[in-house]
XYZ file of C-alpha atoms in Angstrom:
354
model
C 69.280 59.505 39.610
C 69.893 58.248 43.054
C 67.567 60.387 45.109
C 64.220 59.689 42.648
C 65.685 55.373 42.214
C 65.438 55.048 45.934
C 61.878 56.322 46.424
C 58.949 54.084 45.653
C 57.007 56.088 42.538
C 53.675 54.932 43.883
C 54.145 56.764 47.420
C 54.091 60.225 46.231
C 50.524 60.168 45.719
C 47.297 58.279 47.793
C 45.644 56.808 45.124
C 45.172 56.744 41.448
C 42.243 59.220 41.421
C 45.010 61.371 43.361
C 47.688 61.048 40.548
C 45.053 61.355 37.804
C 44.554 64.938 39.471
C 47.641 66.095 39.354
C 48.295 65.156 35.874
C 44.938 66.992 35.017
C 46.158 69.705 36.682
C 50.037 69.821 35.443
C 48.579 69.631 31.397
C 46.194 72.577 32.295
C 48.262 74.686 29.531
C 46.150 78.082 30.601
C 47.046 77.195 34.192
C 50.912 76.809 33.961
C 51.220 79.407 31.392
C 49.656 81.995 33.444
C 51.872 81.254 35.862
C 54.874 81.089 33.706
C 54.085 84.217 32.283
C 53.515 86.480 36.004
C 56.914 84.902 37.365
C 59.374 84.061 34.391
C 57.390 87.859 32.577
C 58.653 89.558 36.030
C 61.984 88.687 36.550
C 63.016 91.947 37.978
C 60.471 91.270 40.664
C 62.266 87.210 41.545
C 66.037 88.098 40.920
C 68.098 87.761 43.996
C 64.709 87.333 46.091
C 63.167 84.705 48.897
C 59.929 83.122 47.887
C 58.009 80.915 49.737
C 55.644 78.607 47.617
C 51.946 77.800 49.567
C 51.165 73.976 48.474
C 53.960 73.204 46.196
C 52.260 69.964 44.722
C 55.072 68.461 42.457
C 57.039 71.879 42.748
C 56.819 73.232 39.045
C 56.058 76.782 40.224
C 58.938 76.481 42.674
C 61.210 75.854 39.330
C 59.697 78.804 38.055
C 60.330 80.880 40.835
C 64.657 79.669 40.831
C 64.307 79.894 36.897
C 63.568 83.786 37.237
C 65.873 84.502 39.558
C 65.339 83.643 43.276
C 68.210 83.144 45.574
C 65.763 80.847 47.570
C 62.529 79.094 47.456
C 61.073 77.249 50.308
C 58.925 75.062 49.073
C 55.832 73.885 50.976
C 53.717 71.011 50.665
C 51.941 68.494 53.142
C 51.276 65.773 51.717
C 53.552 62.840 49.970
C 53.813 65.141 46.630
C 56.724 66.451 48.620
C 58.998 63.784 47.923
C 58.160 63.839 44.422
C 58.755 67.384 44.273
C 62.233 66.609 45.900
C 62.997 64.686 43.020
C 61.742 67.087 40.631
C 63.893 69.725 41.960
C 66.811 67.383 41.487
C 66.103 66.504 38.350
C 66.235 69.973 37.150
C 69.056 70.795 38.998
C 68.019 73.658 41.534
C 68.441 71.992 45.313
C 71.049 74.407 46.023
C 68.305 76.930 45.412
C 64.956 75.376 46.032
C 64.097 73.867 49.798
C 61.097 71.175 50.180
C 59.317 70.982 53.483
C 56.557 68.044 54.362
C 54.583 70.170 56.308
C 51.537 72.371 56.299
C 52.529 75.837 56.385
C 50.624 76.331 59.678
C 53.903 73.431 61.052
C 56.690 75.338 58.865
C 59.215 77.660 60.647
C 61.402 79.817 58.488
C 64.939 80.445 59.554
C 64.512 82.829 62.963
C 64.391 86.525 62.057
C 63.905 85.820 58.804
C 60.466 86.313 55.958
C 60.344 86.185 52.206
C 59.925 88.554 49.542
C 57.295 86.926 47.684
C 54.434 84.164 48.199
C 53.607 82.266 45.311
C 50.375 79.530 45.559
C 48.070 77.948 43.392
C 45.369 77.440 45.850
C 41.830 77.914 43.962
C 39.532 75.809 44.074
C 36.445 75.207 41.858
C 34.353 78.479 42.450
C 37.818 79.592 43.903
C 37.055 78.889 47.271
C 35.531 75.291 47.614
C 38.370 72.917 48.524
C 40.531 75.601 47.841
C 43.680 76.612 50.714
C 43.286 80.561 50.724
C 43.145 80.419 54.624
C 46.472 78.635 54.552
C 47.739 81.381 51.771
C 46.600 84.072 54.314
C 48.165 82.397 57.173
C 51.465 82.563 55.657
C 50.714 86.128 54.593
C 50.430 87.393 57.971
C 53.478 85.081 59.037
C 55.927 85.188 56.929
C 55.408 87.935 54.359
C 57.499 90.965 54.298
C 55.430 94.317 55.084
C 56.240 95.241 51.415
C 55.990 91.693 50.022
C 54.044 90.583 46.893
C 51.265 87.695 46.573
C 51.353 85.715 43.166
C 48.758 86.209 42.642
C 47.299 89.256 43.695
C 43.862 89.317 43.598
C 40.781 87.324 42.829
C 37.274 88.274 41.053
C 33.939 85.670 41.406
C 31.035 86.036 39.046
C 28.196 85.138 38.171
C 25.387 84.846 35.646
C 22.261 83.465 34.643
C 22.741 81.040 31.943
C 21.332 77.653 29.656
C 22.390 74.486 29.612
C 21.980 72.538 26.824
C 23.794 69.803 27.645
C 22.128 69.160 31.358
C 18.627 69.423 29.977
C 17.627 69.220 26.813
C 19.990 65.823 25.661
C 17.070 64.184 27.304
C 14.439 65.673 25.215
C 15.489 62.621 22.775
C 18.155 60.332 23.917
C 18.863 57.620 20.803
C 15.141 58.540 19.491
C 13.820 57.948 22.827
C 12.172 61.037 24.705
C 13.388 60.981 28.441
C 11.906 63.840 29.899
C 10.614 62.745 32.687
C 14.073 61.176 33.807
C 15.707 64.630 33.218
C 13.195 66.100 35.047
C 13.877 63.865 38.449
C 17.360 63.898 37.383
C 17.347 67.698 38.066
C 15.230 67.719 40.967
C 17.389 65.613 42.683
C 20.868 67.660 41.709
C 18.765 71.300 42.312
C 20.733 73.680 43.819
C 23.455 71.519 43.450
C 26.868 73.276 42.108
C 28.232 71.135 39.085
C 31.580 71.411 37.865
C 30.738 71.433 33.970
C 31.511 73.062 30.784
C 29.162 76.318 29.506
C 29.622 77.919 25.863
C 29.956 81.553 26.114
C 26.916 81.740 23.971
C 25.016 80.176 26.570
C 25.355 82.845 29.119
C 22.846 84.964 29.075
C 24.581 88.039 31.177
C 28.458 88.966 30.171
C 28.891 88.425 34.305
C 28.004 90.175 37.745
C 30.821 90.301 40.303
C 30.070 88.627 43.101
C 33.051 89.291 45.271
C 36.236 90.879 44.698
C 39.643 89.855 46.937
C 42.615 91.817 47.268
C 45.073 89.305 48.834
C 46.960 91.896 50.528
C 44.046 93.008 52.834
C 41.096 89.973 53.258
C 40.931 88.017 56.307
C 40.046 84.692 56.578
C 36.867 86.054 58.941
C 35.311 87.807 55.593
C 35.501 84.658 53.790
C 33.174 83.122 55.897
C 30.141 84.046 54.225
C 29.818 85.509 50.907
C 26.102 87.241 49.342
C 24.812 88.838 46.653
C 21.480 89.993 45.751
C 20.485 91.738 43.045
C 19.011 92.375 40.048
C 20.432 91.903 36.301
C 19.487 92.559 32.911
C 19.780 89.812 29.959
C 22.202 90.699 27.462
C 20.667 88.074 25.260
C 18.008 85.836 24.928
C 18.007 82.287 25.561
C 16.275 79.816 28.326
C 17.182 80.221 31.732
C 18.408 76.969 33.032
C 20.464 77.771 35.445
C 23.686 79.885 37.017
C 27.331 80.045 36.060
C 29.778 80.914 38.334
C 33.542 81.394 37.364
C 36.858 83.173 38.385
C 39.353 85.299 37.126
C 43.077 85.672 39.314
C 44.903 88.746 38.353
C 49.522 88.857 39.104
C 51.658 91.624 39.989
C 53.285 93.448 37.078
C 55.805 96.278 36.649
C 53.255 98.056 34.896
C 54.510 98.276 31.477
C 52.547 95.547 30.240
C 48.628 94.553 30.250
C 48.068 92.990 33.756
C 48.375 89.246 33.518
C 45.648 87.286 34.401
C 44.423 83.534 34.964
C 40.335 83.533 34.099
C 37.882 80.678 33.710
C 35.839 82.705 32.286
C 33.696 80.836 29.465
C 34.921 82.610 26.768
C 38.695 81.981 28.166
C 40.436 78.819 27.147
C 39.218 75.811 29.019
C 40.800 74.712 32.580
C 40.655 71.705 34.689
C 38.449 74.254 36.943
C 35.790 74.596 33.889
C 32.944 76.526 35.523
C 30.394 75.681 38.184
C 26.733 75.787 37.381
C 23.934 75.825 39.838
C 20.635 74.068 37.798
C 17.092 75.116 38.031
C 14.251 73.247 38.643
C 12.511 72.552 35.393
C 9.740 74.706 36.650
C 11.734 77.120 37.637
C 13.599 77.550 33.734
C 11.941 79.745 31.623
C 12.716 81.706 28.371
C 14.535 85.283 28.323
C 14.483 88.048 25.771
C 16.937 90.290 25.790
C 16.524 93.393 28.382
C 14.702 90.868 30.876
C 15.286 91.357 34.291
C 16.446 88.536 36.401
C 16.671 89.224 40.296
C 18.016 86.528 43.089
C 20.199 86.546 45.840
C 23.006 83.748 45.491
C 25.395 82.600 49.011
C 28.397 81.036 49.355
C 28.815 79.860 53.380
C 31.604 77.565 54.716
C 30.693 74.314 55.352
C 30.136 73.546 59.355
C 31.427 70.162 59.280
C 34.265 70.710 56.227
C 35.678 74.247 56.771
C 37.519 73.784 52.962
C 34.099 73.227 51.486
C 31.349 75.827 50.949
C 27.305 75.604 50.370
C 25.683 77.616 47.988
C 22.304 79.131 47.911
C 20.545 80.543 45.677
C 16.897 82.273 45.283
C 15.021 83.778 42.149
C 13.480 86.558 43.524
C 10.391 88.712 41.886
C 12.123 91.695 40.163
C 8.495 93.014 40.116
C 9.461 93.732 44.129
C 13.526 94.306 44.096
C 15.580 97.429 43.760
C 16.833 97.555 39.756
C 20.569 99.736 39.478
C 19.665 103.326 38.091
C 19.912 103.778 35.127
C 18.447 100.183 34.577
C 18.536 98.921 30.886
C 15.272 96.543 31.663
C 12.025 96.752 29.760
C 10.094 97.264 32.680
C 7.694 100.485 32.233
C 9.087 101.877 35.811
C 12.749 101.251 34.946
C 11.964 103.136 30.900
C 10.099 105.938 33.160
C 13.306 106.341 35.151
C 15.426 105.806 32.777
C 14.139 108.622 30.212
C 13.686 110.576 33.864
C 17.432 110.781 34.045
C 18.118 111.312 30.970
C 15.811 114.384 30.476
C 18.080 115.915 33.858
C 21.164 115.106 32.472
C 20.151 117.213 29.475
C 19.135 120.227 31.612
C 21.993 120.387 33.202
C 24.116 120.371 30.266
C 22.254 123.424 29.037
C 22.702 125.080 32.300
């Protein structure tokens, strides 16, 4: 093809790490097929409509958005990617449909008088927000979105849980026959508090998960996603050694409502993504064992970074759940929570009588 022979290969992407990225992130099956599904599953929603695509990348869920329908697609991306999704868009045919603009959004000027029907954007990052673009997303919201517009997607869920991890801590209880404790042990010292993108078996959570935030991408600001806390106390679901905290996502699409809401999770039990999930380690002193119905209280933040406004610092804090407030009815073994629990349960019969 003319277009794609003219253009160097190598200058659509900074560096090799950058191109290994993208083809991480383009074989991410659960990734593009969640996407496929909400746009190419909702035609009715694309046909004849304008969409304007947040961080195109190499453009695929621009060709989504022409394949189901749209009479346009501006397609947004600021770095070199945009020439390669140029030539992708050529090579499937659609630049009568789909626009590309080199640009961040906060540069990009739609046609005067004019705003689109739908915003589509893959811009999590890992924990959803570190090095993610939501602002950007939400810029273009409030710019260019129709009053009656749609986000794909349409909201986003964080949680979190306390969890083991086998495979940060106890590989060095015997590495090739050779105990190296006391190099795991400086090894997590040095990473504690730490987030690390890994891997955890759904049999290694300890706690199904506890919602740290929940975004409707219609309404948040940019303002409230400045700083981001939980505290509170949980109850083990099963028993295992405390090691650490898992922290995941789960992005839900717009639907017509005759189907089961689509939905893009990295979730451990969900099929793996290039996200994985991000895991906060313990100190070893800090690890112990659970039984099932133990209480685990701790306050966990998530602040934007001074320097790096993309980035974000977490915090967390085990906390004495001898001292916090437990959710009534609490499920814990602790004698005050069973006193209030059976408490409750004894009024709840009354009133039944009555």
């Amino acid at each position: 093809m003319e277009y794609t022979d003219q253009i160097d290969p190598a200058s659509y992407f900074d560096s090799y790490e950058d191109l290994k990225i993208h083809e991480l992130m383009l074989t991410d099956q659960p990734r593009q097929e969640a996407y496929q599904k909400a746009i190419l599953g909702n035609r009715a929603l694309f046909e004849g409509k304008t969409v304007l695509d947040v961080g195109a990348g190499t453009g695929i869920l621009s060709i989504f958005c022409a394949q189901a329908g749209a009479s346009k697609v501006y397609a947004v991306e600021a770095s070199n990617l945009a020439r390669l999704a140029r030539a992708v868009v050529e090579e499937n045919q659609l630049q009568a449909v789909i626009e590309v603009s080199e640009c961040k959004v906060e540069d990009f000027q739609l046609p005067e008088g004019e705003r689109v029907d739908i915003i589509v954007s893959e811009w999590m990052g890992f924990f959803l927000l570190h090095e993610g673009m939501l602002d950007s997303v939400l810029y273009a919201r409030d710019k260019f979105l129709k009053p009656n517009g749609l986000m794909f997607p349409d909201t986003a869920t964080l949680y979190v849980a306390p969890c083991s991890v086998p495979s940060r801590f106890d590989r060095w209880e015997s590495l090739f026959g050779v105990s190296m404790r006391c190099f795991g042990r400086a090894l997590r010292e040095q990473n504690s508090g730490n987030p690390e993108v890994l891997t955890v078996a759904p049999e290694h959570l300890l706690y199904d998960g506890h919602i740290i935030a929940w975004f409707d991408l219609m309404e948040v600001t940019t303002e409230e996603l400045n700083s981001i806390e939980v505290k509170d106390v949980i109850v083990a679901s099963r028993s295992g050694k405390l090691q650490g905290f898992c922290i995941w996502f789960e992005c839900t699409f717009p639907g017509d409502g005759a189907e089961e809401q689509l939905q893009l999770s990295t979730n451990p039990s969900a099929p793996e993504t290039h996200w994985k999930q991000t895991v906060i380690p313990l100190p070893e002193d800090a690890c112990e064992e659970l039984e099932e119905r133990d209480p685990v209280a701790f306050s966990l933040t998530m602040t934007r970074n001074k320097e790096t406004n993309r980035r974000y610092d977490l915090q967390l804090t085990l906390l004495d759940a001898e001292k916090e407030e437990h959710h009534l009815p609490c499920e814990c073994h602790m004698t005050k929570c069973i006193l209030m629990k059976t408490h409750l349960e004894k009024m709840q019969v009354e009133e039944e009588q009555h």
